[in-house]
PDB file of C-alpha atoms and ligand atoms in Angstrom:
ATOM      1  CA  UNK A 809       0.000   0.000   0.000  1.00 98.00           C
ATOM      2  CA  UNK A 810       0.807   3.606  -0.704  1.00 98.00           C
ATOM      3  CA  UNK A 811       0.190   7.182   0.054  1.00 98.00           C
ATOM      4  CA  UNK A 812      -0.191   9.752  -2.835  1.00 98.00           C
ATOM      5  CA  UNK A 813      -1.855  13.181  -3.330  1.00 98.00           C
ATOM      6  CA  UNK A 814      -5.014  12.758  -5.504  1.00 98.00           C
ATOM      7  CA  UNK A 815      -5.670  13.228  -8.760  1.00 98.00           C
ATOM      8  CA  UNK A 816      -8.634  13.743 -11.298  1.00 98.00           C
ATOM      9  CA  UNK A 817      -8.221  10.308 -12.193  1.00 98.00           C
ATOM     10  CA  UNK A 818      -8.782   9.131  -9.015  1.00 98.00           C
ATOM     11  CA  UNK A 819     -12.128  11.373  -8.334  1.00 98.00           C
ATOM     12  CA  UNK A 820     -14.653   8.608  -9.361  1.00 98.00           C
ATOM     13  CA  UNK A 821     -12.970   5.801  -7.105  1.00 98.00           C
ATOM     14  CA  UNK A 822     -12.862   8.351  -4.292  1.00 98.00           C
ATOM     15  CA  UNK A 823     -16.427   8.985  -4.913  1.00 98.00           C
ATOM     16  CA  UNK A 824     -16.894   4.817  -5.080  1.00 98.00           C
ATOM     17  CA  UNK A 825     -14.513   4.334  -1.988  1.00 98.00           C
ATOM     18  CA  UNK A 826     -16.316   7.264   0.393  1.00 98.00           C
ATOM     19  CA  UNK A 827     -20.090   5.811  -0.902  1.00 98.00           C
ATOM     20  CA  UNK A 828     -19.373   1.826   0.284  1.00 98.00           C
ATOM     21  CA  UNK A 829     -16.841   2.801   3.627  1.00 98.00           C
ATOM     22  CA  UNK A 830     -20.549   5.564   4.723  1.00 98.00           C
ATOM     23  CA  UNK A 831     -22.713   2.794   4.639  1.00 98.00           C
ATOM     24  CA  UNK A 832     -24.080   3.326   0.738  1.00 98.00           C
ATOM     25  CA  UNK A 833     -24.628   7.110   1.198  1.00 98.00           C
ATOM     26  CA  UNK A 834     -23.404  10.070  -0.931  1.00 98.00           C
ATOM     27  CA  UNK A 835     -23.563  12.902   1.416  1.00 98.00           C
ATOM     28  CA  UNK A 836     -19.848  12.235   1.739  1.00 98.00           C
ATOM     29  CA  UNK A 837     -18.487  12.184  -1.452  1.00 98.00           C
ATOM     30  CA  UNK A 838     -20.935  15.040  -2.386  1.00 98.00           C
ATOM     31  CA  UNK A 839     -19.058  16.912   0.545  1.00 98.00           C
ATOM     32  CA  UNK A 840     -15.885  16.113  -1.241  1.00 98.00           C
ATOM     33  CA  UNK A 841     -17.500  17.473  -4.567  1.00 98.00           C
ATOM     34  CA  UNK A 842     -18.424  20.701  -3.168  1.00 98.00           C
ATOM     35  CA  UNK A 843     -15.236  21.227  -1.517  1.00 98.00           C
ATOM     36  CA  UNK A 844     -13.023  20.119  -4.520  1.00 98.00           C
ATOM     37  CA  UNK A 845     -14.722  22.929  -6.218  1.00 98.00           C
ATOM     38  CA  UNK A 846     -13.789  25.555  -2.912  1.00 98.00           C
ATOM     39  CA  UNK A 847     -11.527  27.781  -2.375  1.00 98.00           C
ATOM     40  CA  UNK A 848     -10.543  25.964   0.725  1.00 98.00           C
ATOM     41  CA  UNK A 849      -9.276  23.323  -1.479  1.00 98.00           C
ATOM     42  CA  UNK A 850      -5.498  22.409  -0.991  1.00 98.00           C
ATOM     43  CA  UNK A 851      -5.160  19.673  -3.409  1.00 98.00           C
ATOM     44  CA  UNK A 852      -1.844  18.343  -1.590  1.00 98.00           C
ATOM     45  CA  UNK A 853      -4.085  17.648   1.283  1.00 98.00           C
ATOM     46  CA  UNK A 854      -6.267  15.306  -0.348  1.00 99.00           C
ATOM     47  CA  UNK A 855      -4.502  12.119  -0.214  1.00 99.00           C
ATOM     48  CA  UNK A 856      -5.499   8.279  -1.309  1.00 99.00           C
ATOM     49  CA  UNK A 857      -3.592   5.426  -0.374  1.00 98.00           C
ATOM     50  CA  UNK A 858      -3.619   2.740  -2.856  1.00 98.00           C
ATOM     51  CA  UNK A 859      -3.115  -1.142  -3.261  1.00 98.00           C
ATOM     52  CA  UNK A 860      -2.777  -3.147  -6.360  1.00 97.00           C
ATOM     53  CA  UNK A 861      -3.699   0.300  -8.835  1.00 97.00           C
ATOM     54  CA  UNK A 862      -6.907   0.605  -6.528  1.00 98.00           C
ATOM     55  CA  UNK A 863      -7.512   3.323  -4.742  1.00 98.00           C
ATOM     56  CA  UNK A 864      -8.356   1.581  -0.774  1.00 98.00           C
ATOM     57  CA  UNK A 865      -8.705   4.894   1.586  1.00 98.00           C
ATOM     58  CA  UNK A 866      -8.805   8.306   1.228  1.00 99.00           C
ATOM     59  CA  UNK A 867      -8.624  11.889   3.580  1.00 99.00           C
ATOM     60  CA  UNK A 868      -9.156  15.147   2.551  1.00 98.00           C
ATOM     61  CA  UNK A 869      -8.131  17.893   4.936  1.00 98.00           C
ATOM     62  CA  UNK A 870      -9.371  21.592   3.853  1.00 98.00           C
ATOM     63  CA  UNK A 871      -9.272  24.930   4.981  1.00 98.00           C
ATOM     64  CA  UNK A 872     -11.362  26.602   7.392  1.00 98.00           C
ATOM     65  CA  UNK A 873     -11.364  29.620   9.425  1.00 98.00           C
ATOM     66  CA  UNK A 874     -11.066  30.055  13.798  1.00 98.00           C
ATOM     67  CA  UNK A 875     -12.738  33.765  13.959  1.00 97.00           C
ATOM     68  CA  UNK A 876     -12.295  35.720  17.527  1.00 93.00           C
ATOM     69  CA  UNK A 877     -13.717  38.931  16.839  1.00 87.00           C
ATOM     70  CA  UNK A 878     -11.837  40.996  14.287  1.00 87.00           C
ATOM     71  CA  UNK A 879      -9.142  38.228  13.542  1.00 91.00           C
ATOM     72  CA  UNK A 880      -9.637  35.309  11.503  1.00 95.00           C
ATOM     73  CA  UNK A 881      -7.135  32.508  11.210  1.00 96.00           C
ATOM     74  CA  UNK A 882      -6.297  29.971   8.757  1.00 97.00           C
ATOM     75  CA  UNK A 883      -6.834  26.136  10.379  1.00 98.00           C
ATOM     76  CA  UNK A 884      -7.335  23.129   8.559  1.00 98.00           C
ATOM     77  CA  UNK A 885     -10.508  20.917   9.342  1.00 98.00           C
ATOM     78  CA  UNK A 886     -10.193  17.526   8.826  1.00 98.00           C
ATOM     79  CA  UNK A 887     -13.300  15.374   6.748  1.00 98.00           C
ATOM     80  CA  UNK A 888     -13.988  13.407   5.435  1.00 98.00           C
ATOM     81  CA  UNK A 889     -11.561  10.135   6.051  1.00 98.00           C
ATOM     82  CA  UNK A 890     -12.931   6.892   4.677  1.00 98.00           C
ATOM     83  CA  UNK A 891     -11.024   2.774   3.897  1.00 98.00           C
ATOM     84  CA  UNK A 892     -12.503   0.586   2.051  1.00 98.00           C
ATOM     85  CA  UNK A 893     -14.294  -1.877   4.082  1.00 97.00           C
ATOM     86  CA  UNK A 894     -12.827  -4.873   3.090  1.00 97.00           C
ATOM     87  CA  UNK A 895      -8.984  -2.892   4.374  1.00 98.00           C
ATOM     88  CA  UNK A 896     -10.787  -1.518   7.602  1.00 98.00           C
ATOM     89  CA  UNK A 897      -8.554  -2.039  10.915  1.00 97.00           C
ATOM     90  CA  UNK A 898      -5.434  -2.822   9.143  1.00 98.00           C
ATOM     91  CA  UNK A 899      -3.634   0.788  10.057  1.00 98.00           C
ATOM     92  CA  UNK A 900      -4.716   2.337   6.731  1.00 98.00           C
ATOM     93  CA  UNK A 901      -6.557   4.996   8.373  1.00 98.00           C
ATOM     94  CA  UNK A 902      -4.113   5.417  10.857  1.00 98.00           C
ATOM     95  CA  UNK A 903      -1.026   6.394   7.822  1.00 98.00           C
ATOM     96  CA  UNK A 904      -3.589   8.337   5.960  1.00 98.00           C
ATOM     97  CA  UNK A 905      -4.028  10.571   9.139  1.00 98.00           C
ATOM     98  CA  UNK A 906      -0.468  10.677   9.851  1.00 98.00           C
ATOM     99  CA  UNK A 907       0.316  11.511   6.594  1.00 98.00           C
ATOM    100  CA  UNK A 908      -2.341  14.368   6.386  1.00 98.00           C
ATOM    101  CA  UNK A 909      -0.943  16.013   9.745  1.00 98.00           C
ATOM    102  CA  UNK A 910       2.799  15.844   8.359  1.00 98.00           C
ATOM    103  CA  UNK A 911       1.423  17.541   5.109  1.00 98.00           C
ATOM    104  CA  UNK A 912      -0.011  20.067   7.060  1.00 98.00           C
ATOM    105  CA  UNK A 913       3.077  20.912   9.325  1.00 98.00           C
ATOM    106  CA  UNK A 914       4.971  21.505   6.485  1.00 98.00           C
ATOM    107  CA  UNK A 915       2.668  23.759   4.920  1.00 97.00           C
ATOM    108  CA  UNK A 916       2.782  25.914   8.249  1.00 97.00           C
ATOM    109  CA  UNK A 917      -0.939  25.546   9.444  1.00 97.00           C
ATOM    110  CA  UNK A 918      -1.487  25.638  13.491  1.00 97.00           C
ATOM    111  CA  UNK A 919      -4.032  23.470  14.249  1.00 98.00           C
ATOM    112  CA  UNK A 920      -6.160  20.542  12.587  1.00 98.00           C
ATOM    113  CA  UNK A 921      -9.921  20.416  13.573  1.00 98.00           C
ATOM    114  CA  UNK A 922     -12.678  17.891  13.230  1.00 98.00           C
ATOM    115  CA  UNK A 923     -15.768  16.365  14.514  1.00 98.00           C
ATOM    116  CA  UNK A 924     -15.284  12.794  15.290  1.00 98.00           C
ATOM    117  CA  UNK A 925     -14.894   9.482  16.726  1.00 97.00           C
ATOM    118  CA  UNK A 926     -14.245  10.439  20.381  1.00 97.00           C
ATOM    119  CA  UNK A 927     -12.231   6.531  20.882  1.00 97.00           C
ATOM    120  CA  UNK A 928     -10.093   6.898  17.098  1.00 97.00           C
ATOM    121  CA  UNK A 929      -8.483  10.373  16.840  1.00 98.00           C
ATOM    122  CA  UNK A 930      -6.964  10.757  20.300  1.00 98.00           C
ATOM    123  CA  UNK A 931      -5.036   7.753  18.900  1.00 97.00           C
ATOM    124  CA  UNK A 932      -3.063  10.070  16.612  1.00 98.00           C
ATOM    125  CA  UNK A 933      -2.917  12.888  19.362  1.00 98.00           C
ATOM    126  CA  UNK A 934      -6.639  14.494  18.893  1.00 98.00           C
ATOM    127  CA  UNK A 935      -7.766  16.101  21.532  1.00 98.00           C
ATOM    128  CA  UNK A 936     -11.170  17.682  22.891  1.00 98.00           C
ATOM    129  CA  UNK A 937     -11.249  21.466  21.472  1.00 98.00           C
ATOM    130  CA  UNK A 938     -13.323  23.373  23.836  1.00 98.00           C
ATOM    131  CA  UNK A 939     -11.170  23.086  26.836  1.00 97.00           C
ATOM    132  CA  UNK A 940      -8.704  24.698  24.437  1.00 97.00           C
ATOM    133  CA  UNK A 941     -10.793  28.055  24.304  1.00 97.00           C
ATOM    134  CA  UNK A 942     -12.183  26.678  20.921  1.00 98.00           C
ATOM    135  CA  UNK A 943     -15.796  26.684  20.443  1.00 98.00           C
ATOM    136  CA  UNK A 944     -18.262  24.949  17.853  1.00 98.00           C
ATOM    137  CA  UNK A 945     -22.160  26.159  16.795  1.00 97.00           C
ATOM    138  CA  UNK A 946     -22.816  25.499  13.665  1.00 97.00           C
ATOM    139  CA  UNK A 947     -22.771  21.540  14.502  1.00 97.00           C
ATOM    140  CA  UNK A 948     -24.153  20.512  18.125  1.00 97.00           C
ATOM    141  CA  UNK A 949     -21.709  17.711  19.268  1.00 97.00           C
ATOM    142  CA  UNK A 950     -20.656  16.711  22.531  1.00 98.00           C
ATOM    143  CA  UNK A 951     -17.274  18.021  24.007  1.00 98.00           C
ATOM    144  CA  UNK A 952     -15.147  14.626  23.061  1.00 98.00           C
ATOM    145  CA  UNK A 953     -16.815  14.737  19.355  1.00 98.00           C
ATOM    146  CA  UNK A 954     -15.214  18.431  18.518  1.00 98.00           C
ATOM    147  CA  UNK A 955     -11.094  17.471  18.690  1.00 98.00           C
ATOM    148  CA  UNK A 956      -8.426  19.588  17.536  1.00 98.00           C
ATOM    149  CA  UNK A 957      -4.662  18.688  16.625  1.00 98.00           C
ATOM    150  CA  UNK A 958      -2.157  20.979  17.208  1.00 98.00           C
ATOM    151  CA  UNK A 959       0.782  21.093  15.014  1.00 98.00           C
ATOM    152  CA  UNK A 960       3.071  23.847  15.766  1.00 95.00           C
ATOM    153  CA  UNK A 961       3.861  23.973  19.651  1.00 95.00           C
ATOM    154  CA  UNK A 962       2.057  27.123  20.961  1.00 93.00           C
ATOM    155  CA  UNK A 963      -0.931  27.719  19.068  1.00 94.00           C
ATOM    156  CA  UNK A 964      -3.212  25.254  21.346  1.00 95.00           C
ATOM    157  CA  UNK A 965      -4.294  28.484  23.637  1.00 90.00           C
ATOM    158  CA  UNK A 966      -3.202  30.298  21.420  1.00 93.00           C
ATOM    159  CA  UNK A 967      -5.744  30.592  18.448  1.00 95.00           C
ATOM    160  CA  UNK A 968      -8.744  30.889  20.102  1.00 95.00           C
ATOM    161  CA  UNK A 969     -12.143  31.555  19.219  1.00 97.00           C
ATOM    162  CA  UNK A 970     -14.975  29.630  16.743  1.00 98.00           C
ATOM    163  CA  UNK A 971     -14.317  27.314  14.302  1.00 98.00           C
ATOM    164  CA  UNK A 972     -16.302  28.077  10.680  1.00 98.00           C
ATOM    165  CA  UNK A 973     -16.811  25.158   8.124  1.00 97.00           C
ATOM    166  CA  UNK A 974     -16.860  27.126   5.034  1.00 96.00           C
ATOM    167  CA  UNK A 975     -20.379  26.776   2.933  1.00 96.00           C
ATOM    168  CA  UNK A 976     -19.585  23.975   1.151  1.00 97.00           C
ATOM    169  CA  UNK A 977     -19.808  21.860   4.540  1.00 97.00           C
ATOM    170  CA  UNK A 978     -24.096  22.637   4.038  1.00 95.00           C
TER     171      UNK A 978
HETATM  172  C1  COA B1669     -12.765   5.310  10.465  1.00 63.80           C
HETATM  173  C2  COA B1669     -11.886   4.639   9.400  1.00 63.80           C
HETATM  174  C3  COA B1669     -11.412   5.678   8.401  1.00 63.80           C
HETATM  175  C4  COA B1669     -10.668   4.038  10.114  1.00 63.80           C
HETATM  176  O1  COA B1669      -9.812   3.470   9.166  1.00 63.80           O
HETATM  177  P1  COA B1669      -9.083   2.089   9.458  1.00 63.80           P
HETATM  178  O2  COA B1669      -8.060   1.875   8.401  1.00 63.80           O
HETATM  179  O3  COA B1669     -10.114   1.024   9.642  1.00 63.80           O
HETATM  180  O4  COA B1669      -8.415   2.426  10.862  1.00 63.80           O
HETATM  181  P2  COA B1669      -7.053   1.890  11.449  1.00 63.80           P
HETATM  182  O5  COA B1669      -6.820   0.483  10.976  1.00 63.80           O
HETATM  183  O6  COA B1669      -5.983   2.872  11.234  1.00 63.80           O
HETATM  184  O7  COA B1669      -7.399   1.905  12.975  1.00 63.80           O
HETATM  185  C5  COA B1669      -8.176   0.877  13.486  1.00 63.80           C
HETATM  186  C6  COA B1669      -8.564   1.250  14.880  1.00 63.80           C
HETATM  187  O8  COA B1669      -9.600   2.210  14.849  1.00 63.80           O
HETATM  188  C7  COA B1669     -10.778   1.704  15.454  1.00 63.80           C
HETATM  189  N1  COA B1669     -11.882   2.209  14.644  1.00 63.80           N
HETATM  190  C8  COA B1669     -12.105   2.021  13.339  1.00 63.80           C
HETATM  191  N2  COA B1669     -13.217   2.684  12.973  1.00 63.80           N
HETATM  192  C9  COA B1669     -13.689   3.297  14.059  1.00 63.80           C
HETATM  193  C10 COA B1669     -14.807   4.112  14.320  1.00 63.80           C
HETATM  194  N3  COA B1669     -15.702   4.460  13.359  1.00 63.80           N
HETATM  195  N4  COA B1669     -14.975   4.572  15.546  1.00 63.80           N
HETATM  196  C11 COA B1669     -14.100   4.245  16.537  1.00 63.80           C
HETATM  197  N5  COA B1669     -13.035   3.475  16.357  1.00 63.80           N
HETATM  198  C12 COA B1669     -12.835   3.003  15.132  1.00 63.80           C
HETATM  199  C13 COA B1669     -10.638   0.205  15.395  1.00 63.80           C
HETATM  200  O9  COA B1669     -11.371  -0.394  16.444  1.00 63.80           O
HETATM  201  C14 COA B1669      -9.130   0.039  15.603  1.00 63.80           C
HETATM  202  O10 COA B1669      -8.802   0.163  16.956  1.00 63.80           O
HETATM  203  P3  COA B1669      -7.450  -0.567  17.538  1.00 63.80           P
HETATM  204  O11 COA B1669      -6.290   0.013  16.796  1.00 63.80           O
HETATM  205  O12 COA B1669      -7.454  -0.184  18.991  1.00 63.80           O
HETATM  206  O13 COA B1669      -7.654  -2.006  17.276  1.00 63.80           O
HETATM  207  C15 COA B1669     -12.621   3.488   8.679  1.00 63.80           C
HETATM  208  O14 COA B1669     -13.038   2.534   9.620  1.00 63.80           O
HETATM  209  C16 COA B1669     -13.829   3.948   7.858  1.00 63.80           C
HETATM  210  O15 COA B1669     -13.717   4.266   6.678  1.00 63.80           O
HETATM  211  N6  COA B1669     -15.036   3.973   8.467  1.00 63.80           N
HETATM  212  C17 COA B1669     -16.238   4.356   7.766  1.00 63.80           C
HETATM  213  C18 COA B1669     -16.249   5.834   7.461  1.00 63.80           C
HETATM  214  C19 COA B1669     -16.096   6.678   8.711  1.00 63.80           C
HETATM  215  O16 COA B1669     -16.762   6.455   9.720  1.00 63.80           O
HETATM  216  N7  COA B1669     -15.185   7.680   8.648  1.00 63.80           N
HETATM  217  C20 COA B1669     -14.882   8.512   9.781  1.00 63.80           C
HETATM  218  C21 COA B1669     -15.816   9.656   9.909  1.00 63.80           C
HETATM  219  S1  COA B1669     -15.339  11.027   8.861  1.00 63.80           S
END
């Protein structure tokens, strides 16, 4: 298996890959759609690790925006992350994370947000966001849902305000 940054070739298996892993839904890979099509769009940060030619997992990680009055700052949220069911619990979503937080180190972003499994992401150093002075209100989720990541030492505390999921998120 390998990691690589996503192409248009790959955009129908994503779409494939994201329907089957959500249970035979599209809201997913619609979400992907609408965001693909954003300007929060980084297209190094949507990544697809394949086996045998076929794409097997996918994350995309996009930008959003922590506001706090006047200031605004750039964050990345993660979602969606899907693996093919047949390659679930065999660490592939685990390297696809790992890879997406590395990408977005090295692109300078602070802090990686998402809404999510409260038992998977602390695995990979998540961490409830609202004890962190972050706060959430266009989704209603429970404290150990809303996790942040934070990838350059300081900015947990730091950056602190409400987290926006740009339009295409609705
Ligand atoms: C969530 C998902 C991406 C994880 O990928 P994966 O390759 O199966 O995960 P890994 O093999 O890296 O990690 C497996 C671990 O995560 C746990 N895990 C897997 N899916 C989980 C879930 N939905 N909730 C909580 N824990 C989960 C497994 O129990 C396992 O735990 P262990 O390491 O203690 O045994 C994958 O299961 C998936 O596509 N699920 C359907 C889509 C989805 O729910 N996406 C996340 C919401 S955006």
């Amino acid at each position: 298996m390998h990691l690589r940054t996503e192409t248009a070739d790959d955009y129908q298996e994503v779409f494939d890959l994201n329907y089957r892993a959500f249970g035979n839904r599209e809201d997913e890979s619609r979400l992907i759609e609408r965001i693909r099509e954003s300007a929060d769009f980084i297209p190094e940060l949507s990544i697809v690790a394949v086996e045998n030619e076929m794409v097997i997992g996918h994350i995309l990680l996009s930008g959003a925006k922590v506001t706090d009055g006047t200031a605004a700052h750039n964050v990345i949220a993660l979602a969606p992350i899907a693996v093919h069911p047949d390659y679930q619990g065999k660490g592939v979503g685990g390297r696809l994370i790992e890879e997406g937080l590395s990408r977005c180190k090295a692109q300078g972003y602070g802090l990686v947000l998402l809404i999510g499994h409260p038992s998977y992401y602390p695995k990979f150093g998540f961490t409830p966001a609202r004890a962190f002075g972050l706060e959430l209100k266009q989704f209603e989720v429970p404290d150990e849902v809303f996790q942040v990541y934070e990838l350059q030492e300081g900015q947990l505390g730091d950056i602190k305000g409400e987290l926006r999921y740009p339009e295409a998120f609705f």
